[in-house]
Short mmCIF file of C-alpha atoms and ligand atoms in Angstrom, two decimals:
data_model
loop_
_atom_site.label_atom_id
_atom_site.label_comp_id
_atom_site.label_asym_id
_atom_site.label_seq_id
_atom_site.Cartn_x
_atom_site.Cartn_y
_atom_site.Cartn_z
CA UNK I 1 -16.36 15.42 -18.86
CA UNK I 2 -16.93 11.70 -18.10
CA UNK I 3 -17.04 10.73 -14.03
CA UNK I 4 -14.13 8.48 -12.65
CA UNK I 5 -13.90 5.06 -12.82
CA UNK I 6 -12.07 2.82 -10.31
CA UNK I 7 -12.29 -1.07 -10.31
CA UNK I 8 -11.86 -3.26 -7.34
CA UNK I 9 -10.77 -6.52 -7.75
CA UNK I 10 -11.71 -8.40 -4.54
CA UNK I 11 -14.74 -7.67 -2.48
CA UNK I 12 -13.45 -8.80 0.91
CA UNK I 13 -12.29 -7.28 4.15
CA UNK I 14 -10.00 -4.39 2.09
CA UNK I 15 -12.27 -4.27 -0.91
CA UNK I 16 -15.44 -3.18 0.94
CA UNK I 17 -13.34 -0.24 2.97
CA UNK I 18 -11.77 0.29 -0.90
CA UNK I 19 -15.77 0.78 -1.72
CA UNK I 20 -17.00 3.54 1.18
CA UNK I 21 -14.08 5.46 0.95
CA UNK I 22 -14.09 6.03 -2.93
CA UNK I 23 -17.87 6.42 -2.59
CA UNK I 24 -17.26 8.93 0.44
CA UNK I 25 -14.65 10.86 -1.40
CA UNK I 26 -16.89 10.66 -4.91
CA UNK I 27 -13.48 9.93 -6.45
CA UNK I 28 -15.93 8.56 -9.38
CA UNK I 29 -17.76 5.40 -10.05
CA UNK I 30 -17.12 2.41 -7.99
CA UNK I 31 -17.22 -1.28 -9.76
CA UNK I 32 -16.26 -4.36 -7.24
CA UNK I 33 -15.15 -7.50 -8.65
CA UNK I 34 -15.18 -10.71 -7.20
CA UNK I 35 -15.54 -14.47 -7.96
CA UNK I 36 -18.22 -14.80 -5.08
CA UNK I 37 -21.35 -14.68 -6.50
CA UNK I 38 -23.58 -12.20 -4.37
CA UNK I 39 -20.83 -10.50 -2.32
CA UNK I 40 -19.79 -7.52 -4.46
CA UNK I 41 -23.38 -7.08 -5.46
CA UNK I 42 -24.12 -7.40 -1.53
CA UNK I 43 -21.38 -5.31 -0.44
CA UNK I 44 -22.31 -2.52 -3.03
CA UNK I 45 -25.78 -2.11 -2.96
CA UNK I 46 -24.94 -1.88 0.98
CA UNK I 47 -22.89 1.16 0.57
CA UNK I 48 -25.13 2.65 -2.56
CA UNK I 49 -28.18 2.72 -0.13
CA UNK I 50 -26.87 5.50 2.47
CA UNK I 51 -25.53 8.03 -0.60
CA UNK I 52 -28.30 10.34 1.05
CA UNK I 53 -27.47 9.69 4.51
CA UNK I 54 -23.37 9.69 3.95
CA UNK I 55 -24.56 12.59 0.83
CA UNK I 56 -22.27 11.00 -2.29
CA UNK I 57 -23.52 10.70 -5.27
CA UNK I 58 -21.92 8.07 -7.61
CA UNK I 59 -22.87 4.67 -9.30
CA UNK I 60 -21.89 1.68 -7.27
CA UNK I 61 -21.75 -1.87 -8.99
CA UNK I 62 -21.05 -5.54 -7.77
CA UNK I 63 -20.02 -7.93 -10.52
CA UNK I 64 -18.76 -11.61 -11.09
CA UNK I 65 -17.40 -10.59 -14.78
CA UNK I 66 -14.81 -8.26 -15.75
CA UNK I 67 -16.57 -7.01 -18.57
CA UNK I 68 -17.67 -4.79 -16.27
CA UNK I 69 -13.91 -2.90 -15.44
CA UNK I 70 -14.59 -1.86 -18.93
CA UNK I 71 -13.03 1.72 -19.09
CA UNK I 72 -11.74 2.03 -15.67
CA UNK I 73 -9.37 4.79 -14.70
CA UNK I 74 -7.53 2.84 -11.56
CA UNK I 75 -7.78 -0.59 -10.87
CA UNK I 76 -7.16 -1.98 -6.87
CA UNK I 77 -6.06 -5.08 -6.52
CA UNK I 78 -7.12 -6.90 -2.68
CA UNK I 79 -8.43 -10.39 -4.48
CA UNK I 80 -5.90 -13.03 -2.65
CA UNK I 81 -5.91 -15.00 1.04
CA UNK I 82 -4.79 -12.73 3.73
CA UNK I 83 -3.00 -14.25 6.51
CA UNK I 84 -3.43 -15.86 9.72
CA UNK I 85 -2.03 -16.09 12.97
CA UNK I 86 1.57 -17.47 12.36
CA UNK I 87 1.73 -17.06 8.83
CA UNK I 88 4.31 -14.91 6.92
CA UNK I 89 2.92 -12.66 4.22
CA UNK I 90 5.49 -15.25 2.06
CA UNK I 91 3.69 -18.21 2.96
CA UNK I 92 0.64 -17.06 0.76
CA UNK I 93 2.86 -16.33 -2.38
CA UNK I 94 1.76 -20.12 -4.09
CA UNK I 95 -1.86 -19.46 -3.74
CA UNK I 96 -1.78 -16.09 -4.47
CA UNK I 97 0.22 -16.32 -7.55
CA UNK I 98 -2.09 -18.49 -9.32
CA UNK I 99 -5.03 -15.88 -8.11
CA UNK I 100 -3.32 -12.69 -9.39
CA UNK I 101 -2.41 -14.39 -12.41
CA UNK I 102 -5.83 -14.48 -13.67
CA UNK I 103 -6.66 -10.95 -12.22
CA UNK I 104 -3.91 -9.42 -14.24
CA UNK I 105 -5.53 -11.39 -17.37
CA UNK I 106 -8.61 -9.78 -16.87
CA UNK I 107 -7.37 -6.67 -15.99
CA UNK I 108 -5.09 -6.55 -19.14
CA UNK I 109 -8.38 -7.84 -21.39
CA UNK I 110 -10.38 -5.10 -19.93
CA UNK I 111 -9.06 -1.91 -18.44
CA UNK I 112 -6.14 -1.99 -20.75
CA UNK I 113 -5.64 1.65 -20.16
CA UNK I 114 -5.56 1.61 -16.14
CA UNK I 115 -3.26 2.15 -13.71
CA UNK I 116 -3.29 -0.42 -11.20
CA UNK I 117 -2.33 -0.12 -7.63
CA UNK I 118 -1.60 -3.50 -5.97
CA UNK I 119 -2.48 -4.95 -2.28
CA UNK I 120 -2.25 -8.49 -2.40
CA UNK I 121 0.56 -10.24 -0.62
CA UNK I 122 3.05 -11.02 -0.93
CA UNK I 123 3.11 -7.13 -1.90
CA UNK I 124 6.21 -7.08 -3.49
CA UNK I 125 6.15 -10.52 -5.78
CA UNK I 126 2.27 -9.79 -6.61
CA UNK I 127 3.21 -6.29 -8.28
CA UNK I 128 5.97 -7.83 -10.26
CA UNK I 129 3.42 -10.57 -11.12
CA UNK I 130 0.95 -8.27 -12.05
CA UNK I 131 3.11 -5.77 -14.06
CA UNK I 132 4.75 -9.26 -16.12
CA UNK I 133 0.83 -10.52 -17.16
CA UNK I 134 -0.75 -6.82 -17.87
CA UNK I 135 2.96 -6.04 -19.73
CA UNK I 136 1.75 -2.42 -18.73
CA UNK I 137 4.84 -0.17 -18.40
CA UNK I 138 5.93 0.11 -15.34
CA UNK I 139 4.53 3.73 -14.27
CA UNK I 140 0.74 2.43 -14.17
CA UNK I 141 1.49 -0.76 -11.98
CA UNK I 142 2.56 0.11 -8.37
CA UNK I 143 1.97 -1.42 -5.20
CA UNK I 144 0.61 -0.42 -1.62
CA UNK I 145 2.75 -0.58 1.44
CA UNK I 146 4.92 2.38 2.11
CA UNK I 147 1.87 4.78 2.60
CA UNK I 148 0.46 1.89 5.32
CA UNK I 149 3.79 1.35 7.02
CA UNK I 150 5.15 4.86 7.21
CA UNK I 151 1.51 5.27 8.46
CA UNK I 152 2.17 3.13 11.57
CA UNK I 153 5.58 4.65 11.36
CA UNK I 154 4.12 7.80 12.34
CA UNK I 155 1.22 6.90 14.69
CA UNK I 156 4.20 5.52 17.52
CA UNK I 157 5.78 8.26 16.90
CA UNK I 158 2.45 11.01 17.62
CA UNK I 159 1.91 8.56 20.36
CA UNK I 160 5.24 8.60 22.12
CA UNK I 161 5.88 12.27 21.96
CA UNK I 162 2.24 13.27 22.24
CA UNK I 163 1.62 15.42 19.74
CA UNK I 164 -0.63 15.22 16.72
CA UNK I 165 0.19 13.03 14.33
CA UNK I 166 -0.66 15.24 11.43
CA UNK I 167 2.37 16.91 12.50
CA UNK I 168 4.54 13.80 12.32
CA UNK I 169 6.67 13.21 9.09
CA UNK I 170 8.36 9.99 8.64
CA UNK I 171 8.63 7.46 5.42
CA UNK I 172 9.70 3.65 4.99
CA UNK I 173 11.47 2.85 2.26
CA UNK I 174 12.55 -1.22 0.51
CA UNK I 175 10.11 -4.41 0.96
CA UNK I 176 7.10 -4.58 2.73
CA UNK I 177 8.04 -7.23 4.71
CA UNK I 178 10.22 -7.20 8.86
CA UNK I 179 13.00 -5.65 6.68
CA UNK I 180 11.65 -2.79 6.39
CA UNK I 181 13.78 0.13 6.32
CA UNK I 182 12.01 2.92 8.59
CA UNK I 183 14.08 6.36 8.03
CA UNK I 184 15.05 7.67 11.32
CA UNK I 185 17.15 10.25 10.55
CA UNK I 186 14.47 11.80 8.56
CA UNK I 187 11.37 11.70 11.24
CA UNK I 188 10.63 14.83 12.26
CA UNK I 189 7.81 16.86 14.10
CA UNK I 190 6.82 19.98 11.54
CA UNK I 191 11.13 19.36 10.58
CA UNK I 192 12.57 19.18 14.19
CA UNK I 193 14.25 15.65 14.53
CA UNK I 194 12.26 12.96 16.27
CA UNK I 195 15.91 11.58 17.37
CA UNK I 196 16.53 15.52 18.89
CA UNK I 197 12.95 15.10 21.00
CA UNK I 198 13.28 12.15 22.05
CA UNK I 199 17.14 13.38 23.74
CA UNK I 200 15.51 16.17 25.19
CA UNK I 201 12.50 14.36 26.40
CA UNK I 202 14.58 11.50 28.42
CA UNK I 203 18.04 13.34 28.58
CA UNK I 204 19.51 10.60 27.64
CA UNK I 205 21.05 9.40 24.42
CA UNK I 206 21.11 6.08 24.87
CA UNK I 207 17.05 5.82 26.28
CA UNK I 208 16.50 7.86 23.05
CA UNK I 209 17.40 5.05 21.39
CA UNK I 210 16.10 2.55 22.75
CA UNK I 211 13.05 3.99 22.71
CA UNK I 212 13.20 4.76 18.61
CA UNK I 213 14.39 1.16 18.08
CA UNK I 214 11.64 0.13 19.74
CA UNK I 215 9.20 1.79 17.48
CA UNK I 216 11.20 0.76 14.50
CA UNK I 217 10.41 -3.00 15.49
CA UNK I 218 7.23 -2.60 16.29
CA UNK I 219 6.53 -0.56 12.87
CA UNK I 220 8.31 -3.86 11.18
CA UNK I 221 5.68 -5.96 13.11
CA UNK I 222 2.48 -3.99 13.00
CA UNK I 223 1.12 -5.97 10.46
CA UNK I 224 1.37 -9.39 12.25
CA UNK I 225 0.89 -7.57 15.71
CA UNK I 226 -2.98 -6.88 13.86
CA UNK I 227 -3.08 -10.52 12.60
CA UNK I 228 -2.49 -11.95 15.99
CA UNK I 229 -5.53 -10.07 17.58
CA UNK I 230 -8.00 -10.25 15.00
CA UNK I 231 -6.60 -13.64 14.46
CA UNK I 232 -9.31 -14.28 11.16
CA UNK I 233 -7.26 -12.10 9.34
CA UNK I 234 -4.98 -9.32 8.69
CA UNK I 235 -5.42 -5.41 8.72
CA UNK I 236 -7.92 -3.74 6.82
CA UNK I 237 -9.18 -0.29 7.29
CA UNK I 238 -5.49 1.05 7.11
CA UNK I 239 -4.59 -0.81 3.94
CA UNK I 240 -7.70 0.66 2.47
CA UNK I 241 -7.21 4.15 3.36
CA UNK I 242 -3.62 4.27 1.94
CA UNK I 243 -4.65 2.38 -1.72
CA UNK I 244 -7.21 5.27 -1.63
CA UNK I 245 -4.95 8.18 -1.08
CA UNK I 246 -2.74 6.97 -4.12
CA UNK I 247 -5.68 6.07 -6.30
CA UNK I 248 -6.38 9.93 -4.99
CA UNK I 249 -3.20 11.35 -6.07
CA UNK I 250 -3.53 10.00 -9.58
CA UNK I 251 -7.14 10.17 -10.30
CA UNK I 252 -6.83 14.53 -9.37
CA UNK I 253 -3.19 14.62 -10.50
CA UNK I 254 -1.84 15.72 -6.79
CA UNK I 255 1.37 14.71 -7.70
CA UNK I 256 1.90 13.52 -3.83
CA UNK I 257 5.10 12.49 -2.79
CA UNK I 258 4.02 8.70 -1.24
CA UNK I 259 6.02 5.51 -0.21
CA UNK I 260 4.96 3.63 -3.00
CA UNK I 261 6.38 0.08 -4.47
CA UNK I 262 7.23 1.18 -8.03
CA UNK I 263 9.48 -0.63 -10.60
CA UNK I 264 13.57 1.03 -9.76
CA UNK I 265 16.03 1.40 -12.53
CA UNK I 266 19.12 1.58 -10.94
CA UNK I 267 17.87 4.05 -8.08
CA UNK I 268 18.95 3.26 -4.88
CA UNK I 269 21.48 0.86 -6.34
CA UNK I 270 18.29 -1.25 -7.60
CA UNK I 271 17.73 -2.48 -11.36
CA UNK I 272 14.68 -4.91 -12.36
CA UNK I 273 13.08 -5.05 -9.24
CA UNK I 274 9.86 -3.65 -7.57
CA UNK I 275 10.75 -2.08 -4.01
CA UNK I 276 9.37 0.78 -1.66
CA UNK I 277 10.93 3.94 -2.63
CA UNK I 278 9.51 8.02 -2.35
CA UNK I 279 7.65 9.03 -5.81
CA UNK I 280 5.32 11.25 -7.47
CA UNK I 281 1.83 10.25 -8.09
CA UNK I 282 -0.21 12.16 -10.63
CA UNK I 283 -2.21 11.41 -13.49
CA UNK I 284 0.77 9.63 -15.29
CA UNK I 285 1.01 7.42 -12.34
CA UNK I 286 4.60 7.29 -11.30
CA UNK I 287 5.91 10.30 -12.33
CA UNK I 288 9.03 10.89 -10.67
CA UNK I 289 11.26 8.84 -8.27
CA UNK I 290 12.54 11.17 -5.87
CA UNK I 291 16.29 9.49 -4.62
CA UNK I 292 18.39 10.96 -2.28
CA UNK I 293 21.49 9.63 -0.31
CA UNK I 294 20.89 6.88 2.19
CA UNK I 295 24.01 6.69 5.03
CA UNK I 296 25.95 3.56 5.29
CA UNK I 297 23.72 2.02 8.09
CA UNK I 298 20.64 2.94 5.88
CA UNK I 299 21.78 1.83 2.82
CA UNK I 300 22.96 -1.64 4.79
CA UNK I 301 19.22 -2.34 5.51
CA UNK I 302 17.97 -1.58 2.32
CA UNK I 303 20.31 -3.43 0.68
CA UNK I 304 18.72 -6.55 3.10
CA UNK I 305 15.34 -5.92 2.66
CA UNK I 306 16.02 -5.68 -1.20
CA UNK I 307 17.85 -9.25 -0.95
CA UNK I 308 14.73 -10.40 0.59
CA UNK I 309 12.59 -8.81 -2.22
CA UNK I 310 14.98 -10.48 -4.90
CA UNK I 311 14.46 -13.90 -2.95
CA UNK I 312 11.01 -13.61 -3.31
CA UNK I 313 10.33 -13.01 -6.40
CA UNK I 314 12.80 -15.34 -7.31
CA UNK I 315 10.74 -18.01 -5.65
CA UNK I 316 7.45 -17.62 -7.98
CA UNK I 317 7.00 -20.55 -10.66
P1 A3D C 1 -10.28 -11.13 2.16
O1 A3D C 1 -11.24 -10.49 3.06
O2 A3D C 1 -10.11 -12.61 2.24
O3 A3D C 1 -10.68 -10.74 0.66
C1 A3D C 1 -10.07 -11.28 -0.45
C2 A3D C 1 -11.13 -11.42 -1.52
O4 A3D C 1 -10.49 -11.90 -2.71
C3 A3D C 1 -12.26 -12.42 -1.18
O5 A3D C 1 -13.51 -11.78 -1.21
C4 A3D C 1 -12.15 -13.48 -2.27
O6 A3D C 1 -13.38 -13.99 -2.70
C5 A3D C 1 -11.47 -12.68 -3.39
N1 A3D C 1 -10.86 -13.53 -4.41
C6 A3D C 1 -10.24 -14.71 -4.26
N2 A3D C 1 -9.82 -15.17 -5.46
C7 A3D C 1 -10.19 -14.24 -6.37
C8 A3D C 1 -10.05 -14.14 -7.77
N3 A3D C 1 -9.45 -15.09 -8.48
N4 A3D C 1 -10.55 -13.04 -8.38
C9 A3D C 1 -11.17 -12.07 -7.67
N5 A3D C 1 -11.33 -12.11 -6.35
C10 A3D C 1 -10.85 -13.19 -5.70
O7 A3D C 1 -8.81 -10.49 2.32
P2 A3D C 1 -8.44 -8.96 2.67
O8 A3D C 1 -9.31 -8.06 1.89
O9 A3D C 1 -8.34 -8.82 4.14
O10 A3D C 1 -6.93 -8.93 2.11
C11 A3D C 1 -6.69 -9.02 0.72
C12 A3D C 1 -5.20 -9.13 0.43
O11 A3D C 1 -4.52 -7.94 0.88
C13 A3D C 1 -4.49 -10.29 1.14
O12 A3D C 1 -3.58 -10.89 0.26
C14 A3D C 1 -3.76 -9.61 2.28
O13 A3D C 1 -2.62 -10.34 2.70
C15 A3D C 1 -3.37 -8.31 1.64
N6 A3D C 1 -3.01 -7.22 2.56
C16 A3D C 1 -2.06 -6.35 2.15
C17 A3D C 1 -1.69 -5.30 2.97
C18 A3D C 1 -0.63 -4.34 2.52
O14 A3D C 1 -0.43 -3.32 3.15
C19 A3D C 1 0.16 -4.64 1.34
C20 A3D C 1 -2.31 -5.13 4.22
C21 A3D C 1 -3.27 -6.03 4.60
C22 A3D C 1 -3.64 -7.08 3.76
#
């Protein structure tokens, strides 16, 4: 049986994380693509030369030409500008347009069979972008944010109570941008209600609250609240790690259930648009969207952050 292949397109801050991981987890052979001459083949002979130490055992390759995505399984996307201190993830959508627009070319040229999973911001413009060049259907081009952001989602949440947070469940659904929609109602510890924990720790309804809405806005604002202190950049360890887990869950079929920006068809009350929603990764990609009700106040602030979406995308030439 022929090994894994996964393309990375961008060898930066994400795209070198992208590389260990993959190589840690032998998910299969590792190409990294950028238009820097010298840094993927920098960046990949680095991480080829401690297989022995870190004990993997796959082929690691830095190129400047796509020929070299030839027969790749998944394909992630991190070639774009990242932001800076002060900058929305919207104020990068020009100059990452024209840059994803000539990934998707090469992608679609040659890893015609791949499913790609998008992290280049704007998240939610760049997938659409990227699914309209490759004309892929829409199950093989998805997009990385719900797995990051239900991620930080969780991590307040461990924190605050003080418990593990493998034992936190909690999920983000619509745009990955401050609109956000963090599901409250549906954080639990191992199934007991955060909201219920929270009462009992401060005996008091109204703290309870507070405190969760607290978490909710910072969760909205982790992204920039990394941006401001590393101030060269934005986040890039915890992007990586999530595009890795879906790339994961579709290279072994695990058929996860993960946040993921996928293409909706009327779910949620959303046609035509890409947007943050619970599905099923296995080897056909997306192969489920799992909807369920959303209360008034829920669907309210999806229904915003999917307004933002739609303005957006509407704003790419
Ligand atoms: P950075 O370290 O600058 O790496 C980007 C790489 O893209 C650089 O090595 C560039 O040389 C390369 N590049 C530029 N143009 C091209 C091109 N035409 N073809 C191929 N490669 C090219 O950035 P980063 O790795 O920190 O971030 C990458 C992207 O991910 C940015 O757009 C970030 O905003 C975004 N990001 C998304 C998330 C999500 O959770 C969605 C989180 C953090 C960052």
């Amino acid at each position: 049986m022929a090994r894994k292949k996964i393309a990375l397109i961008g060898g930066g801050q994400i795209g070198g994380v992208l590389a260990q991981l993959a190589a840690l987890r032998e998910l299969g052979d590792v190409v990294m693509f950028d238009i820097v001459e010298g840094l993927p083949q920098g960046k990949m002979l680095d991480i080829a030369e401690v297989g022995s130490v870190d004990s993997f055992d796959c082929c690691l390759k830095g190129t400047n030409s796509y020929e070299d995505i030839q027969g790749a399984d998944v394909v992630i996307v991190t070639a774009g500008l990242p932001r800076k201190p002060g900058m929305s993830r919207d104020d990068l959508i020009e100059v990452n347009s024209k840059i994803m627009t000539s990934v998707a070319e090469g992608i679609k040229a040659h890893a015609p069979n791949s499913f790609v999973i998008v992290i280049s911001n704007p998240l939610d413009a760049m997938v659409t972008l990227c699914q309209k060049i490759t004309g892929f259907p829409y199950n093989r081009v998805i997009g990385q944010a719900g797995v990051l952001d239900s991620a930080r989602f969780k991590t307040f949440i461990a924190w605050e109570l003080g418990v593990s947070v493998k034992d936190v469940n909690a999920m983000t659904l619509g745009g990955h941008g401050d609109d956000m929609v963090p599901l409250v109602r549906y954080a639990s510890v191992n199934g007991i209600p955060v909201m219920e924990l929270l009462e009992k720790k401060y005996k008091d309804k109204a703290k309870a609250k507070e405190v969760m809405e607290a978490m909710v806005k910072r969760t909205r604002g982790a992204g920039g609240e990394v941006v401001a202190l590393l101030k060269t950049g934005s986040a890039f360890y915890s992007p990586a790690s999530s595009a890795i887990c879906m790339a994961e869950s579709i290279l072994k079929d695990q058929k996860r259930v993960l946040p993921t920006c996928a293409h909706l068809n009327g779910e949620f009350g959303v046609k035509g648009f890409y947007v943050g929603v619970p599905c099923v990764l296995g080897e056909n990609g997306v192969e489920q969207i799992l909807e369920f009700e959303l209360d008034a106040e829920e669907q309210a602030m999806m229904d915003k952050s999917v307004a933002a979406v739609k303005e957006l995308v509407g704003s790419m030439k």
